[in-house]
Amino acid sequence: IYNSLDTLNPGGDKDYADVWDVFIRDKHVFFRSNRKIFDLYNNKITIHPSVNWGFLGATVNELIAFDYTNGLVAFRNNKWQQRISNGKLPLNVVVKSVLDIGNDSLLLATLLNGLFILHHDSLSAFVTPDITAIAEKNIFGASILSPDRIALITSLGGCIIINKQGQFIQRLTKQEGIQNNNILSLMLDKDKNLWLGTDNGIDLVTYSNAIKNIFPDRDDRNSGYSSIIYDNHLYLALSTGVYETNILPSSKDLSYTQGEFEMVNNTKGQVWNLAEAYGKLIVAHSKGAYLVNGNNATALDERTGFWDFQPLFENTSSPMMIAGTYNGLNFYRYANNEISKTNIQAQFESARFIVIDKNVIWVAHPYKGIYKISFDANNIPVTTMYKDKNGILSSNHNKIFRIAGEMILISDKGIFEYDEDKGDFVRSTYLEKILGKAPVSYIKEDIYGNIWFCRDRKVAVADLSDRNNPHLILFPELDDKIMASGFEDINVIDSNNVFIAAEKGFFHINYAQYKKNKYPLKVLIRNVTSTTRQDGLIFGGYTAPGEKLTEPSIAYKYNSLHFEFSSTLYGQEQNTEYSYYLSGFDNGWSDWSRKTEKDYTNLPAGSYELRIKCRNNVDNESSVVTYSFVILPPWYQTWWAWSLYLILFSGLIYLFYKRQQRKYKRQEQIKLLGQQRKYDEEQKQLQMIHELEIEKSEKEIIELKNEKLQGEIGHKNTELASSAMNLVRKKEILSKLKDNLNVYKSNPDVQKAGKEFQKIIRLIDSELDHDEEWEQFAKHFDSVHTDYLKRLKEYYPDLTASELKLAAYLRLNLSTKEIAHLMNISIRGVETSRYRLRKKLGLSSNETNLFDFLINITSK
């Protein structure tokens, strides 16, 4: 939201045109227009008028302006004061920039009058031939790049770099890749990147980057093949020819010192290699071999195309040089500071990869194999083929190099070194341990013992500065930008200068700086939008200082989201990779990718946290940045919807319950009716059975009663018979008594009468003997009481006949008196007999009734 400050103008003053500059100083905000400078402080604006305010700038300690009337002024004590006491700026000068140089001096850049130095308050011109030439291009601004580098922007000549002595260092123009030579503004960021505001847009120059592009051919960015430093010149071989430029020997980083590149005369066309032999610079050209002297090339041999040149015999009286050609090897003699052709040749096949080992020349052909060239007694080269007994060669990509004094063979099957003892190549465990076992396409050792190599169009170096801990360093900035397999070239001049052939020009690596530079990485979430609506912005990528990101709640219908993110490490976008992880949705971190956006569609309702991180190398990874949000549930999943669902579900359950209840009642009624019918039928059957059983029982009862009656009748008959017999016997006894009494009565003899009387007494005593009567009684008693006496005798065999009699009388429930009379004993004798009977029956407690016990024991 923008708010106009015109309301703060005193008196509503709107008499001003464009505002050109804005600076902040001690809580004052200054706005410069052509005739007014507005000072905003404490929500109040103060106006500083002038005929023409031509410039407004700021140094570390002060605010500087250029007034048409008063010249260069500084804002001090809330007013503008003269800044120059000694010296004077030229008439009609246009100041474009003021910079701090040192602790007490300022550098003034003017449009047409060059540069000036203001030391304290004394002004002097800073004049050199290079600065004078630059001033003719119209200087529009300046910036300090480093303690020894100053960038000047112009409207006609692009951006020009000079040192503090005023000497030309480098020019950045449209030919170097910027959009336009008319540069109106510049800024140096925290990472020393140079931002240029051109007439057509904004350009970024990663000036402090350890990796830079070099394009010698300004008209076309052709492929690079080889590079070399020779006689304080940098020579670069391209597909269009050889280019050279002057270099400053005092400069450590040659990427800052190259001037204008010029093509070496007579080298136009495909150049494969640049080599130095015997102090001569030789060009391997598709048309022949050429010797370079300054900016001119002269033909050495144009019989064929050439690949490489190497000295064969350097320490002899007749030095020889070999050259790899399209047809094999050519031999050249060096004498009197001249290289001359010979007729000695070894023609077999194209010889691009050559290693000389003890006067034996090894040549690798990418797909035809390896050739060995030795010399006979007459120094005539003899060519033989290497026999691949172990199958280490591949159908393509066979190459040989020399690393650490050893001959190295690389193929698609790995890395191999020559074993003198075995006379053959063996797998190089040392190199594979350092570089890995994956095949490499190029390998080279630098002067420090580090091993540079290429693999899958990627560049890396095994840094062996610490021999005990080799460190592998990758250069992802060069991925897929170097030359294709077989034409790679890495030229390590020193730790500050490494030149690598590329598909477009060359790459320069300041290796020492690259190892030190590990810029801190940071990820920014730049944009969050919903793709399901036209105006779907959710987060615009900006958070005020100190403000915490709120967690937005997003309606379910907008649940397809698009995220955009980026890194603040400018200039490395091509090798910055990102990984993301949506907590609550993804299973884990994504693979590293250069994509700076991600879409998630149809996210379910819930809480999420998007986590993003980036890296520009395998060992330089940023911290994780997070963005939390909530996808609200759809209307049909809200609490009130769930409440409605619960009510409806409860209603349905209730209706279902009532329906089931009615159904259950009907089923129960049907079931009850069926059960009732079944019950009635069963009752009828039971009634019939019951009636039959009653009838049967009645018959059985009748039969039992009949049997009982028969038994009773028999018993009665027995009793009647017994009674009849007793009566008969009693009658007989009475008849005897009567007869004896008659005899006794009729006998007058007293003595005989006495005998008859005794006879009557004996008859009565015999009748009073109960033993026979008891036996008769016991027999009838057991028949009536189910063998009572017999069973009691079985249970207790020690019982006497007297005790059995007592038990029988007790069973008849007779009183003690009656028992005493029947047993012809006293009542006390009965009690004593009862006590003895209880003791034999084992009844020690008086609580047990003797009658009940006798009933129970005989009924078991």
mmCIF file of C-alpha atoms in Angstrom, residues 664 667-683:
data_model
loop_
_atom_site.group_PDB
_atom_site.id
_atom_site.type_symbol
_atom_site.label_atom_id
_atom_site.label_comp_id
_atom_site.label_asym_id
_atom_site.label_seq_id
_atom_site.Cartn_x
_atom_site.Cartn_y
_atom_site.Cartn_z
ATOM 1 C CA TYR A 664 -39.333 -57.576 16.113
ATOM 2 C CA GLN A 667 -41.840 -61.516 14.544
ATOM 3 C CA GLU A 668 -42.303 -62.074 18.265
ATOM 4 C CA GLN A 669 -46.051 -62.143 17.821
ATOM 5 C CA ILE A 670 -45.709 -64.629 14.980
ATOM 6 C CA LYS A 671 -43.220 -66.534 17.035
ATOM 7 C CA LEU A 672 -45.498 -66.440 20.069
ATOM 8 C CA LEU A 673 -48.436 -67.564 17.983
ATOM 9 C CA GLY A 674 -46.335 -70.366 16.600
ATOM 10 C CA GLN A 675 -45.096 -71.191 20.050
ATOM 11 C CA GLN A 676 -48.648 -70.964 21.346
ATOM 12 C CA ARG A 677 -49.835 -73.368 18.680
ATOM 13 C CA LYS A 678 -46.885 -75.594 19.351
ATOM 14 C CA TYR A 679 -47.519 -75.284 23.065
ATOM 15 C CA ASP A 680 -51.172 -76.085 22.633
ATOM 16 C CA GLU A 681 -50.294 -79.104 20.539
ATOM 17 C CA GLU A 682 -47.691 -80.135 23.062
ATOM 18 C CA GLN A 683 -50.215 -79.570 25.874
#
